[in-house]
Short mmCIF file of C-alpha atoms in Angstrom, two decimals:
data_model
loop_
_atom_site.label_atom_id
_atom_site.label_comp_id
_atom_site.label_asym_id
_atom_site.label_seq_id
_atom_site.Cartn_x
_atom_site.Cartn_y
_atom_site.Cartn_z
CA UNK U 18 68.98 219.82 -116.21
CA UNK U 19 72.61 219.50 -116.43
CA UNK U 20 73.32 220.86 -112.57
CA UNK U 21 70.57 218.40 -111.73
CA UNK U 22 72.82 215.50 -113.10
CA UNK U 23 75.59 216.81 -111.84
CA UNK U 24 74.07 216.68 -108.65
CA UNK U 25 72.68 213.32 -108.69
CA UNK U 26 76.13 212.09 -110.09
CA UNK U 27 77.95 213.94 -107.18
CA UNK U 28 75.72 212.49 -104.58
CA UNK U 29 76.20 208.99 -105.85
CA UNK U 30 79.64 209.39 -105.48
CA UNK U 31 79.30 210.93 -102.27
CA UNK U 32 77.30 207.23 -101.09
CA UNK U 33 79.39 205.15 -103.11
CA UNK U 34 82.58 206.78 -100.76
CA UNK U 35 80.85 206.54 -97.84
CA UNK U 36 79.10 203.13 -98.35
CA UNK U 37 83.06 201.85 -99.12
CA UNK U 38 84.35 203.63 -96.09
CA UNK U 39 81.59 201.64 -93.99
CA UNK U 40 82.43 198.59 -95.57
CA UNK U 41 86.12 199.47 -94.27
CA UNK U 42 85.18 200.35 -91.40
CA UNK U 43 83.71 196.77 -90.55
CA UNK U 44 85.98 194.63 -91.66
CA UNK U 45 88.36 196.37 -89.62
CA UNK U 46 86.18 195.66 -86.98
CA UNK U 47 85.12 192.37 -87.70
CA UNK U 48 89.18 191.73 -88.17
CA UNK U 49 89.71 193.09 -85.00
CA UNK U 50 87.44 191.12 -82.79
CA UNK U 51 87.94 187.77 -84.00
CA UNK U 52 91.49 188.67 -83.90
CA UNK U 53 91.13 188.99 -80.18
CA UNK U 54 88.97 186.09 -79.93
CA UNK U 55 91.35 183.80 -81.58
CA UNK U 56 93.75 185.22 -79.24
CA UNK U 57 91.96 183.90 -76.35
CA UNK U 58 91.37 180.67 -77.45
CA UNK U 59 94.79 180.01 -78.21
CA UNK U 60 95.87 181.28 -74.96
CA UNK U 61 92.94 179.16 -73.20
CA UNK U 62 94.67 175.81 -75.31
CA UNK U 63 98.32 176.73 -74.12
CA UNK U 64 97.17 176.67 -70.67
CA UNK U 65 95.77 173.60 -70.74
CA UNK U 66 98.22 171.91 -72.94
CA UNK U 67 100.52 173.27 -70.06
CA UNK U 68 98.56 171.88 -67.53
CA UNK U 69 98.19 168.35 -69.19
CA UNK U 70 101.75 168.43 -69.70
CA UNK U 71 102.16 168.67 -65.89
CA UNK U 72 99.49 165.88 -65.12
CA UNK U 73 101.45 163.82 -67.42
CA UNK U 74 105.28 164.79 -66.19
CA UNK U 75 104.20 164.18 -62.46
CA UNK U 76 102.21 161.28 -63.70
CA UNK U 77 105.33 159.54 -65.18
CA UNK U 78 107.66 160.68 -62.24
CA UNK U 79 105.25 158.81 -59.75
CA UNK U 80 105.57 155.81 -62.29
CA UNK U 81 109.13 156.09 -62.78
CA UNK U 82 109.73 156.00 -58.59
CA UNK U 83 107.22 153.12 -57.87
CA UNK U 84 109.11 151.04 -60.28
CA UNK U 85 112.83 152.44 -58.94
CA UNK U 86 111.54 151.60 -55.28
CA UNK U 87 110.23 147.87 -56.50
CA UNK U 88 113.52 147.43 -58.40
CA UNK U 89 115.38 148.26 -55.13
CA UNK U 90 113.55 146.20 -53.13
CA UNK U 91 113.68 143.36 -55.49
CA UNK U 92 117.79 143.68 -55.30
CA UNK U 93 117.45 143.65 -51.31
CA UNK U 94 115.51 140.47 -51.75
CA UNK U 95 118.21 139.50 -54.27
CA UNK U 96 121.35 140.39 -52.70
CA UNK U 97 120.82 140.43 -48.78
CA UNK U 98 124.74 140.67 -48.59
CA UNK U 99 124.58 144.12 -49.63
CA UNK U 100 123.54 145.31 -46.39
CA UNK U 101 127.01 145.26 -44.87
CA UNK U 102 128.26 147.64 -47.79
CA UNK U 103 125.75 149.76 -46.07
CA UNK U 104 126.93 149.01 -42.33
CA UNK U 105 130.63 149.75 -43.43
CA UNK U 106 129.83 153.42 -45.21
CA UNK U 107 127.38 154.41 -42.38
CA UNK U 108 129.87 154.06 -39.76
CA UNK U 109 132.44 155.31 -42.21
CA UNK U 110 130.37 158.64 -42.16
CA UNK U 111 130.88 158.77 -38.39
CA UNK U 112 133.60 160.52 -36.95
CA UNK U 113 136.87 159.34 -35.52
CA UNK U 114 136.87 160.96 -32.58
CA UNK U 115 133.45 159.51 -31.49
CA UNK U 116 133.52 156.87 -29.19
CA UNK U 117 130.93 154.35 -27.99
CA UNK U 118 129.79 153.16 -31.50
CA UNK U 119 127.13 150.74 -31.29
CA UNK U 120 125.15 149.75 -34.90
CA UNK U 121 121.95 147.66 -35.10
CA UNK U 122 120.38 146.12 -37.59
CA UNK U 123 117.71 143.06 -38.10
CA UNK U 124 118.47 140.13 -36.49
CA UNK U 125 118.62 138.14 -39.88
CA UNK U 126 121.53 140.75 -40.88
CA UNK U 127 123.64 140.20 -38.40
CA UNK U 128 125.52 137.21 -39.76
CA UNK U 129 125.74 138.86 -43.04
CA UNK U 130 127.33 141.78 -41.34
CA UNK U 131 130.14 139.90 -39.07
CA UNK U 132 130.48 138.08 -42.42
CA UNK U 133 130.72 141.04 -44.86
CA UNK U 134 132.19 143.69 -43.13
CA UNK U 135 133.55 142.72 -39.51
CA UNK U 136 136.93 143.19 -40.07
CA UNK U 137 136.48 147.00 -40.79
CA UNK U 138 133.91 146.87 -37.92
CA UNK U 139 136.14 145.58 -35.16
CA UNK U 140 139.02 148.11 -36.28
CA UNK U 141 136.25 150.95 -34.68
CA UNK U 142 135.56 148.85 -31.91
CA UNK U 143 131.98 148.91 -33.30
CA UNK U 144 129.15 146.77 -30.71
CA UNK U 145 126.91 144.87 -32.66
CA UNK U 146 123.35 144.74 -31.84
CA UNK U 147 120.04 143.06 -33.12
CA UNK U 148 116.95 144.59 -33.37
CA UNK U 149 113.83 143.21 -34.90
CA UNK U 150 112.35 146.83 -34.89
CA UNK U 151 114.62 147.64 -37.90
CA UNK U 152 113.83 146.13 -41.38
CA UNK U 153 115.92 144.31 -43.72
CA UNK U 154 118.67 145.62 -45.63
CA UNK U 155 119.02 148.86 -43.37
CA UNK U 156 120.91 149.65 -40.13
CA UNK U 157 121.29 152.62 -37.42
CA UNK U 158 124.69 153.95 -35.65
CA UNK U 159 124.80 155.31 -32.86
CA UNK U 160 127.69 156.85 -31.14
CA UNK U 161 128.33 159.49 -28.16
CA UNK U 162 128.13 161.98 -30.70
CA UNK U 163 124.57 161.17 -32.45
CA UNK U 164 123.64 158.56 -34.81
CA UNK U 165 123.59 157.90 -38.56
CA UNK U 166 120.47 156.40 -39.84
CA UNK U 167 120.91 154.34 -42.59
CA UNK U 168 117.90 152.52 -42.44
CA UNK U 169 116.08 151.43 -45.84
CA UNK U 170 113.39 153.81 -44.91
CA UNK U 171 115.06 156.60 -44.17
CA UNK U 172 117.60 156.73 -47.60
CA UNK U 173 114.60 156.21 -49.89
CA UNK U 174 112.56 159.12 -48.69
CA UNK U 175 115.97 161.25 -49.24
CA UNK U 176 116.21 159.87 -52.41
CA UNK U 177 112.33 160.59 -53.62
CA UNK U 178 112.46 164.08 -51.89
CA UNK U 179 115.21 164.77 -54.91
CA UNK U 180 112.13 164.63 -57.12
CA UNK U 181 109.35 166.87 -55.05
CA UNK U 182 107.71 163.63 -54.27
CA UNK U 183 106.33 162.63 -50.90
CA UNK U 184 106.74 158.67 -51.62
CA UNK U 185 107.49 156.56 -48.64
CA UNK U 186 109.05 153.07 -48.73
CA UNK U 187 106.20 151.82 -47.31
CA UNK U 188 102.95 153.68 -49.46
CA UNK U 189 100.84 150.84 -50.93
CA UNK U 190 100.61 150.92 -55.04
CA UNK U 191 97.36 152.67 -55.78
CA UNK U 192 94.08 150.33 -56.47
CA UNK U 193 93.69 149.14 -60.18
CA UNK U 194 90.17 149.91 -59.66
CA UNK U 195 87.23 150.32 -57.24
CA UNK U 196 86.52 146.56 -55.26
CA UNK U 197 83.19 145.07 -55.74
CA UNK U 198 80.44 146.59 -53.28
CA UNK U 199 79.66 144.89 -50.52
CA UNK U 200 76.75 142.48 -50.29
CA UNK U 201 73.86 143.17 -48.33
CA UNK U 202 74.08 141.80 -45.00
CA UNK U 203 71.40 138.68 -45.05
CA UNK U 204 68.04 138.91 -43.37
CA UNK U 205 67.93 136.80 -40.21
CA UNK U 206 66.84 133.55 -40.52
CA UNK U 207 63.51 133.13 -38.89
CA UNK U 208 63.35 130.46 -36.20
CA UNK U 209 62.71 127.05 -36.38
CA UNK U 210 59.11 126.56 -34.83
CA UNK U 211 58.51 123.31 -33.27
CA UNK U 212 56.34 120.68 -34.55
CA UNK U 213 52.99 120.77 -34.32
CA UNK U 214 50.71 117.44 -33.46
CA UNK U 215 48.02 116.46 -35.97
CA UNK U 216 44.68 117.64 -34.95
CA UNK U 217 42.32 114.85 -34.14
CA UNK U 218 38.75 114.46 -33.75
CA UNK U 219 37.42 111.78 -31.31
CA UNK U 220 35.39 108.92 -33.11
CA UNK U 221 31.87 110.25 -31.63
CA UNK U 222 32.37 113.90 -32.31
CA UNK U 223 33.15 112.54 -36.48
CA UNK U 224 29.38 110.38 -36.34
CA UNK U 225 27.82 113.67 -34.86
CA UNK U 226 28.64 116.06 -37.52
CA UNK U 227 27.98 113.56 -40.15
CA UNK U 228 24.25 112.28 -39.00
CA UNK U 229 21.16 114.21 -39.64
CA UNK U 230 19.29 115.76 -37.02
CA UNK U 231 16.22 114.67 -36.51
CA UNK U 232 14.65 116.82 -34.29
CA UNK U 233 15.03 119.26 -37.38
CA UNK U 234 12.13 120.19 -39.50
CA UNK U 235 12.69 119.91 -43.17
CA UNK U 236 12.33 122.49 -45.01
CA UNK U 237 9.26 122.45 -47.63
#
């Protein structure tokens, strides 16, 4: 009887290991997988925060130059005068040695050009021409050697190209929101039909239909 006990008493030690070992053994497990499961979803929510981040950076870089160009072009409207600051530097860039130097601009910038900057102008012999195909606030010189273009246009698109952006001077503000569909197109209106006469009966043909006939036989 004794080695019997000892036996069972052994063996329930034995399962009482082995049942803890198990237990172990899962939670390790267990640990382990949702270890690697929180892993992924916090690597799935930096990705998108870094994403959204990007949306939102690009978002208010698009913002920022919109409202940079309308700020400039507000000034332009502003300050017309400032265009022959711009005449004088852009055939200040030019070289001495080039010859020939010829500069157009709008014809409404002309004055303010003769006005603003002439003296420095004449002093490089510089030919003044109008040209309604330029825009306001912008101008082009050319010379024997090439041309610097100084146009409006032309320095805003180096200026947004600092920033990765592909904004011209001239892209329209994106819609607020989709326009209202378009109505049906009406169906035709069905043509007027001329007026008809009245129909009318001739005064015999009204005492026919209403007298009796009297060759009829009535009916019993």
């Amino acid at each position: 009887m004794a080695r019997i006990e000892e036996a069972r008493q052994a063996g329930y030690h034995d399962g009482y290991r082995d049942g803890l070992e198990a237990l172990e053994a899962a939670k390790r497990q267990f640990a382990k997988a949702t270890s690697a499961e929180m892993a992924s979803l916090v690597a799935s929510f930096q990705t998108d925060v870094a994403a959204l981040e990007d949306r939102m950076a690009q978002a208010v870089l698009d913002t920022s130059l919109r409202l940079a160009r309308q700020v400039v072009r507000s000034e332009l409207a502003l300050r017309p005068e400032a265009v022959a600051q711009v005449a004088r530097e852009a055939v200040s860039a030019v070289l001495l040695t080039a010859q020939h130097l010829r500069l157009r601009m709008h014809p409404q910038d002309l004055a303010l050009i003769e006005s603003g900057a002439g003296e420095d102008l004449r002093a490089r012999h510089v030919l003044l021409l109008a040209d309604a195909a330029l825009s306001r606030g912008g101008c082009v010189v050319e010379t024997d050697m090439g041309e610097v273009d100084a146009r409006v246009e032309s320095r805003w698109q180096q200026a947004a190209g600092l920033f990765g952006l592909p904004l011209d001077w001239d892209t329209p503000a994106p819609p607020k929101g989709r326009g209202a569909a378009a109505a049906p197109a009406a169906a035709p209106a069905a043509a007027p039909q001329p007026p008809q006469a009245p129909v009318t009966e001739a005064p015999g043909e009204t005492l026919a239909a209403a007298a009796p006939d009297l060759n009829q036989e009535p009916e019993l």
